[in-house]
Amino acid sequence: MAWIKKTAVGLVAAALLAGAGAAIYVQRTFAVVDGKITVAGLAQPVSVRRDGADVTHIGAQSPQDAWFAMGYVHAQERTWQLEFNRRVMHGQLSEVFGEATLETDKLMRSLDILGTARKQYAGLPLYAREALQAYSKGIHAFHKDRPQALPPEFLVLGVKPGGEAGAVWEPEDSVGWALMMALDLGGNWGNEFARLSVARTLDTDRLWQLMPPYPGEPPAASADLAALYRQLGVYRSDAAAAAPSAGLARGAALQARKPDTASAAEQGGNPLSRQISAGMLAWADELTHNAGTSDGKGSNNWVVAGSRTESGKPLLANDPHLSLSAPAIWYFARLQAPAGKASDGSPIAAIDAMGATLPGLPFVVLGRTASVAWAFTNTSPDVQDLYLEQINPADATQYRTPEGWAPFAVRKETIRVKGKPDVDIALRSTRHGPVLSDAQRSHADVLDLKKYVLALRWTALEADNQTVLAGLMVNQATTVEDLFAAFEYHQAPMQSVLAADVSGRIRFQAMGRVPVRVPDNDIRGVAPSPGWDARYDWKGWLPLDQTPQDEGAKGWIATANQRVTPPGYPHYLAQDWVLPYRYERIAELIEARPRHTAASLQAIQLDITSLATRRLLPYLQQAQSSHPLAGRAQALLKDFDGVMDAGRAAPLVFAAWADELARGVIIPRIGEARFAATYGKRDYRAGIEGILQRNDTWWCQPSTCAEQAGAALGRALDRLQAAYGADPAAWRWGDAHPALSAHRPFGSVAALARFFDVSVPSHGDGYTVNVGQYNAGEAKGPFANRHAASLRAIYDLADLEKSTFIYQTGQSGLVFSPRYRDMATDWVGAGTRLLQRQPARFSHSLVLAPAP
């Protein structure tokens, strides 16, 4: 008995010690937000204070110290985020996650994000390079004498910050991260490739029915694309196409790769590794699948002039739509420093800006200064062109140019893969840019790669891209004129910039670089062009003074990724604008009242009426189905008005029906594999609208379109019954449509996701002002809201101290912190926080002091 008692006491003591140790570890992961920390690398003390809204205020005595402190604070709060993002753009994920992320690493190496960033960094003026150096030094300083424990991601994965070299964040990495943002926002190469793929089975007229041009416009390309590609012989032979392929369709590719991934993970010896690998495989496939597509990517901004506000001064609203993540992409801060000098004596203007910063960059990206505020949406011009590069049949090291055969430039890369031998790859480039076919598996499913490959030309990869310089200069602006002078250096991605200042001035202009295409270019970049024909080459850049702009003569300006070119605009910018439903709803709500307040602008931001749903809803309400639940479902739809309310069942029925209708109509015409490879965020909504409106018998065959609608309803009800039970009245859109801010990589591990993910039921769909974009091609959670308002902000130019913001997680990226998810409920509802230069109180005060 004595032995048993001693053993029990020992076990209890060990458990208490373990619990105490865990509690101590958790506490040590928190950011140090009070007191004083001595930091090598600072010239003078820097004040770092957190206000009641949890905005971090950095007050420095020189611009260099302010940028240094911003790096230090980002490292404090977002250490894992910086590490993960650095590995993404370097193409070094596979060192941690094994074969699951190998295709993503290949794509990043193919684009040469890091090599391009180094070239662009070298071309920046000295003060901009010194700003990025100071920011990098701040991140390094945090890790050199780290005052807190590393977050659990590093411990579980066995990762050292910065890898073996300890290169946690270098100055060039900030340029690279700006390129990654351009990659996320500024591309259409995915649409071009989709058109190439679909043109194998559809003639060109049918292609334009499936992927229509912007409403009211003819197709931008006058060429017969299907005939051109058949004539050139670009496609794989039927025999090759029938053979198994590593990337035939996303689902097939994932299934084919699972055994290898599991095998690699099993070498780690635990189920956790297998779950992480499986989750990262799905994430990596999603990233490569959606790279180069602007479908589902958008934002809203609008400004109301003083003539239309109750205060007599402008109001500016912005909600940029980005992929949701935990932690969030943004970190809110204020940077303040007096004027200074670079090391060569050149002057640096004073900085006083606050708003949304991006961990990885040392400046406020979206926000305000003391007297001017600005907002972005994606303009979405066509700044990416794919080129078919013909391979010399006599010498595969050469490709065809207007002057004859020329050698591919070849770059060798080695990717380290956890649990496997290193992978050596040879990456080619042409006079246009990188050969994507060396990195994207899907190209082998479509093209005869012995005859043709696809190369990319993209404005962001130009060596003289100085977008980072624009970001630095914007933080020094005091007027609308200053602001747009700074944005003259912004090149990629092109942004629809709205601005307002305290004098009452408002302005819009699309800022960024757009290529000029000659009149006889009959493809205009909407599909891959013959790379050896000079008429498809770019012929310079559209002068900045000729990009779309507006001074607000009608009393307000709004952009929502719709076509921003006015009638009669003489230049071609793009065809792949977002359908104008969000813009039309914003315009309707602005015009609905003569004078606006901050509260009325917030109500517009939260609006969940889907004009796109209203467009298709009559076809669903008239659908006939023999399904046992059809009557009850139709009763729910009877009074449905397209308001995508999380608490209602009708939005869920509509979403499932629209998905099943797209599958039922399109798959028989283009095939299951091609549909799977092109569907997802691209929902083919415009094509379906046209098919139903025309009652198009070719697309709906062998049924009528009404029969297709009824069959789709039956299939949708089968799905919903299996997932949510047999009582349609108990179904809820919010249950299927949570706003899911997923953590990488622990969001893929069921036991960890509940702690690391941030998930709240949400309203809206991809076409509501309060957007809730989902990916219907996802096998798991097809209606989950994965792309939404990454922040909401309203700037009141009558009193900028009344400006507000909110975003979907919290300021801290440290999972144990109570500040990790504390904005989520307010974000999904109507909550806001004040964005003030002079807040009523500060909750925390820290001094970063220079080392003696």
PDB file of C-alpha atoms in Angstrom, residues 150-276:
ATOM      1  CA  LEU A 150       8.767  30.556 -29.735  1.00  0.00           C
ATOM      2  CA  PRO A 151       5.127  29.798 -30.562  1.00  0.00           C
ATOM      3  CA  PRO A 152       4.088  26.134 -30.772  1.00  0.00           C
ATOM      4  CA  GLU A 153       4.284  25.924 -34.578  1.00  0.00           C
ATOM      5  CA  PHE A 154       8.076  25.974 -34.394  1.00  0.00           C
ATOM      6  CA  LEU A 155       8.200  23.379 -31.620  1.00  0.00           C
ATOM      7  CA  VAL A 156       5.719  20.920 -33.136  1.00  0.00           C
ATOM      8  CA  LEU A 157       7.289  21.113 -36.600  1.00  0.00           C
ATOM      9  CA  GLY A 158      10.882  21.226 -35.387  1.00  0.00           C
ATOM     10  CA  VAL A 159      11.549  24.416 -37.353  1.00  0.00           C
ATOM     11  CA  LYS A 160      14.265  26.925 -36.602  1.00  0.00           C
ATOM     12  CA  PRO A 161      13.358  30.555 -37.457  1.00  0.00           C
ATOM     13  CA  GLY A 162      15.095  31.450 -40.679  1.00  0.00           C
ATOM     14  CA  GLY A 163      16.244  27.889 -41.303  1.00  0.00           C
ATOM     15  CA  GLU A 164      19.762  26.702 -40.635  1.00  0.00           C
ATOM     16  CA  ALA A 165      21.220  30.025 -41.782  1.00  0.00           C
ATOM     17  CA  GLY A 166      18.982  31.990 -39.415  1.00  0.00           C
ATOM     18  CA  ALA A 167      17.930  34.320 -42.269  1.00  0.00           C
ATOM     19  CA  VAL A 168      14.620  35.164 -40.587  1.00  0.00           C
ATOM     20  CA  TRP A 169      13.845  38.065 -42.920  1.00  0.00           C
ATOM     21  CA  GLU A 170      16.202  39.833 -45.316  1.00  0.00           C
ATOM     22  CA  PRO A 171      15.608  43.227 -46.981  1.00  0.00           C
ATOM     23  CA  GLU A 172      14.925  41.567 -50.335  1.00  0.00           C
ATOM     24  CA  ASP A 173      12.207  39.474 -48.704  1.00  0.00           C
ATOM     25  CA  SER A 174      10.050  42.578 -48.311  1.00  0.00           C
ATOM     26  CA  VAL A 175      10.245  43.153 -52.067  1.00  0.00           C
ATOM     27  CA  GLY A 176       9.427  39.484 -52.542  1.00  0.00           C
ATOM     28  CA  TRP A 177       6.376  39.751 -50.328  1.00  0.00           C
ATOM     29  CA  ALA A 178       5.105  42.695 -52.384  1.00  0.00           C
ATOM     30  CA  LEU A 179       5.444  40.404 -55.428  1.00  0.00           C
ATOM     31  CA  MET A 180       3.467  37.710 -53.630  1.00  0.00           C
ATOM     32  CA  MET A 181       0.654  40.180 -53.004  1.00  0.00           C
ATOM     33  CA  ALA A 182       0.712  41.024 -56.703  1.00  0.00           C
ATOM     34  CA  LEU A 183       0.550  37.297 -57.482  1.00  0.00           C
ATOM     35  CA  ASP A 184      -2.488  36.914 -55.244  1.00  0.00           C
ATOM     36  CA  LEU A 185      -4.332  39.900 -56.717  1.00  0.00           C
ATOM     37  CA  GLY A 186      -3.086  40.770 -60.158  1.00  0.00           C
ATOM     38  CA  GLY A 187      -3.391  37.822 -62.480  1.00  0.00           C
ATOM     39  CA  ASN A 188      -5.425  36.209 -65.225  1.00  0.00           C
ATOM     40  CA  TRP A 189      -3.087  33.530 -66.540  1.00  0.00           C
ATOM     41  CA  GLY A 190      -5.395  30.936 -64.970  1.00  0.00           C
ATOM     42  CA  ASN A 191      -8.279  32.227 -67.080  1.00  0.00           C
ATOM     43  CA  GLU A 192      -6.090  32.127 -70.187  1.00  0.00           C
ATOM     44  CA  PHE A 193      -5.135  28.525 -69.517  1.00  0.00           C
ATOM     45  CA  ALA A 194      -8.752  27.590 -68.787  1.00  0.00           C
ATOM     46  CA  ARG A 195      -9.776  28.963 -72.190  1.00  0.00           C
ATOM     47  CA  LEU A 196      -7.008  26.976 -73.864  1.00  0.00           C
ATOM     48  CA  SER A 197      -8.154  23.834 -72.093  1.00  0.00           C
ATOM     49  CA  VAL A 198     -11.855  24.294 -72.788  1.00  0.00           C
ATOM     50  CA  ALA A 199     -11.244  25.201 -76.456  1.00  0.00           C
ATOM     51  CA  ARG A 200     -10.218  21.606 -77.050  1.00  0.00           C
ATOM     52  CA  THR A 201     -13.835  20.458 -76.712  1.00  0.00           C
ATOM     53  CA  LEU A 202     -15.818  23.622 -77.519  1.00  0.00           C
ATOM     54  CA  ASP A 203     -15.767  25.770 -80.615  1.00  0.00           C
ATOM     55  CA  THR A 204     -14.961  29.424 -80.040  1.00  0.00           C
ATOM     56  CA  ASP A 205     -18.578  30.625 -79.998  1.00  0.00           C
ATOM     57  CA  ARG A 206     -19.438  28.039 -77.321  1.00  0.00           C
ATOM     58  CA  LEU A 207     -16.311  29.004 -75.407  1.00  0.00           C
ATOM     59  CA  TRP A 208     -17.544  32.596 -75.193  1.00  0.00           C
ATOM     60  CA  GLN A 209     -20.937  31.330 -74.037  1.00  0.00           C
ATOM     61  CA  LEU A 210     -19.310  29.418 -71.180  1.00  0.00           C
ATOM     62  CA  MET A 211     -16.853  32.197 -70.279  1.00  0.00           C
ATOM     63  CA  PRO A 212     -18.622  35.326 -71.515  1.00  0.00           C
ATOM     64  CA  PRO A 213     -17.008  38.733 -71.860  1.00  0.00           C
ATOM     65  CA  TYR A 214     -18.070  41.549 -69.561  1.00  0.00           C
ATOM     66  CA  PRO A 215     -21.811  42.322 -69.864  1.00  0.00           C
ATOM     67  CA  GLY A 216     -22.541  44.520 -72.858  1.00  0.00           C
ATOM     68  CA  GLU A 217     -19.148  43.956 -74.495  1.00  0.00           C
ATOM     69  CA  PRO A 218     -18.024  41.695 -77.358  1.00  0.00           C
ATOM     70  CA  PRO A 219     -15.206  39.212 -76.759  1.00  0.00           C
ATOM     71  CA  ALA A 220     -11.859  40.990 -76.596  1.00  0.00           C
ATOM     72  CA  ALA A 221     -10.312  38.393 -78.921  1.00  0.00           C
ATOM     73  CA  SER A 222     -11.456  38.332 -82.523  1.00  0.00           C
ATOM     74  CA  ALA A 223      -9.373  35.255 -83.361  1.00  0.00           C
ATOM     75  CA  ASP A 224     -11.004  31.848 -83.705  1.00  0.00           C
ATOM     76  CA  LEU A 225      -9.159  30.388 -80.734  1.00  0.00           C
ATOM     77  CA  ALA A 226     -10.356  26.795 -81.087  1.00  0.00           C
ATOM     78  CA  ALA A 227      -9.388  26.692 -84.768  1.00  0.00           C
ATOM     79  CA  LEU A 228      -6.017  28.321 -84.077  1.00  0.00           C
ATOM     80  CA  TYR A 229      -5.051  25.794 -81.414  1.00  0.00           C
ATOM     81  CA  ARG A 230      -6.196  22.844 -83.534  1.00  0.00           C
ATOM     82  CA  GLN A 231      -4.246  24.166 -86.500  1.00  0.00           C
ATOM     83  CA  LEU A 232      -1.098  24.555 -84.400  1.00  0.00           C
ATOM     84  CA  GLY A 233      -1.515  21.075 -82.917  1.00  0.00           C
ATOM     85  CA  VAL A 234      -0.977  22.244 -79.355  1.00  0.00           C
ATOM     86  CA  TYR A 235      -2.995  19.553 -77.595  1.00  0.00           C
ATOM     87  CA  ARG A 236      -1.937  16.156 -76.341  1.00  0.00           C
ATOM     88  CA  SER A 237      -2.912  13.300 -78.570  1.00  0.00           C
ATOM     89  CA  ASP A 238      -6.085  11.403 -77.713  1.00  0.00           C
ATOM     90  CA  ALA A 239      -3.985   8.385 -76.721  1.00  0.00           C
ATOM     91  CA  ALA A 240      -1.857  10.475 -74.400  1.00  0.00           C
ATOM     92  CA  ALA A 241      -4.888  12.211 -72.986  1.00  0.00           C
ATOM     93  CA  ALA A 242      -6.469   8.842 -72.206  1.00  0.00           C
ATOM     94  CA  ALA A 243      -3.387   7.688 -70.307  1.00  0.00           C
ATOM     95  CA  PRO A 244      -3.129   8.266 -66.548  1.00  0.00           C
ATOM     96  CA  SER A 245      -1.691  11.661 -65.748  1.00  0.00           C
ATOM     97  CA  ALA A 246      -0.231  13.034 -62.539  1.00  0.00           C
ATOM     98  CA  GLY A 247      -2.355  16.150 -62.697  1.00  0.00           C
ATOM     99  CA  LEU A 248      -5.405  15.115 -64.720  1.00  0.00           C
ATOM    100  CA  ALA A 249      -7.872  16.774 -62.405  1.00  0.00           C
ATOM    101  CA  ARG A 250      -7.497  18.234 -58.978  1.00  0.00           C
ATOM    102  CA  GLY A 251      -9.331  15.426 -57.240  1.00  0.00           C
ATOM    103  CA  ALA A 252      -7.545  12.723 -59.218  1.00  0.00           C
ATOM    104  CA  ALA A 253      -4.210  14.404 -58.644  1.00  0.00           C
ATOM    105  CA  LEU A 254      -4.771  14.612 -54.921  1.00  0.00           C
ATOM    106  CA  GLN A 255      -5.804  10.983 -54.771  1.00  0.00           C
ATOM    107  CA  ALA A 256      -2.833   9.886 -56.857  1.00  0.00           C
ATOM    108  CA  ARG A 257      -0.414  11.759 -54.626  1.00  0.00           C
ATOM    109  CA  LYS A 258      -1.808  10.701 -51.252  1.00  0.00           C
ATOM    110  CA  PRO A 259       0.160   7.424 -50.982  1.00  0.00           C
ATOM    111  CA  ASP A 260       3.488   9.171 -51.542  1.00  0.00           C
ATOM    112  CA  THR A 261       2.580  11.909 -49.092  1.00  0.00           C
ATOM    113  CA  ALA A 262       1.469   9.439 -46.476  1.00  0.00           C
ATOM    114  CA  SER A 263       4.659   7.465 -46.947  1.00  0.00           C
ATOM    115  CA  ALA A 264       6.763  10.553 -46.424  1.00  0.00           C
ATOM    116  CA  ALA A 265       4.750  11.564 -43.402  1.00  0.00           C
ATOM    117  CA  GLU A 266       4.934   8.077 -41.920  1.00  0.00           C
ATOM    118  CA  GLN A 267       8.696   8.447 -41.819  1.00  0.00           C
ATOM    119  CA  GLY A 268       7.980  11.134 -39.214  1.00  0.00           C
ATOM    120  CA  GLY A 269       6.384   8.311 -37.218  1.00  0.00           C
ATOM    121  CA  ASN A 270       3.125   9.882 -36.037  1.00  0.00           C
ATOM    122  CA  PRO A 271      -0.453  10.524 -37.166  1.00  0.00           C
ATOM    123  CA  LEU A 272      -0.008  14.260 -36.624  1.00  0.00           C
ATOM    124  CA  SER A 273       2.581  14.396 -39.404  1.00  0.00           C
ATOM    125  CA  ARG A 274       0.252  12.549 -41.743  1.00  0.00           C
ATOM    126  CA  GLN A 275      -2.602  14.957 -41.060  1.00  0.00           C
ATOM    127  CA  ILE A 276      -0.372  17.976 -41.538  1.00  0.00           C
TER     128      ILE A 276
END
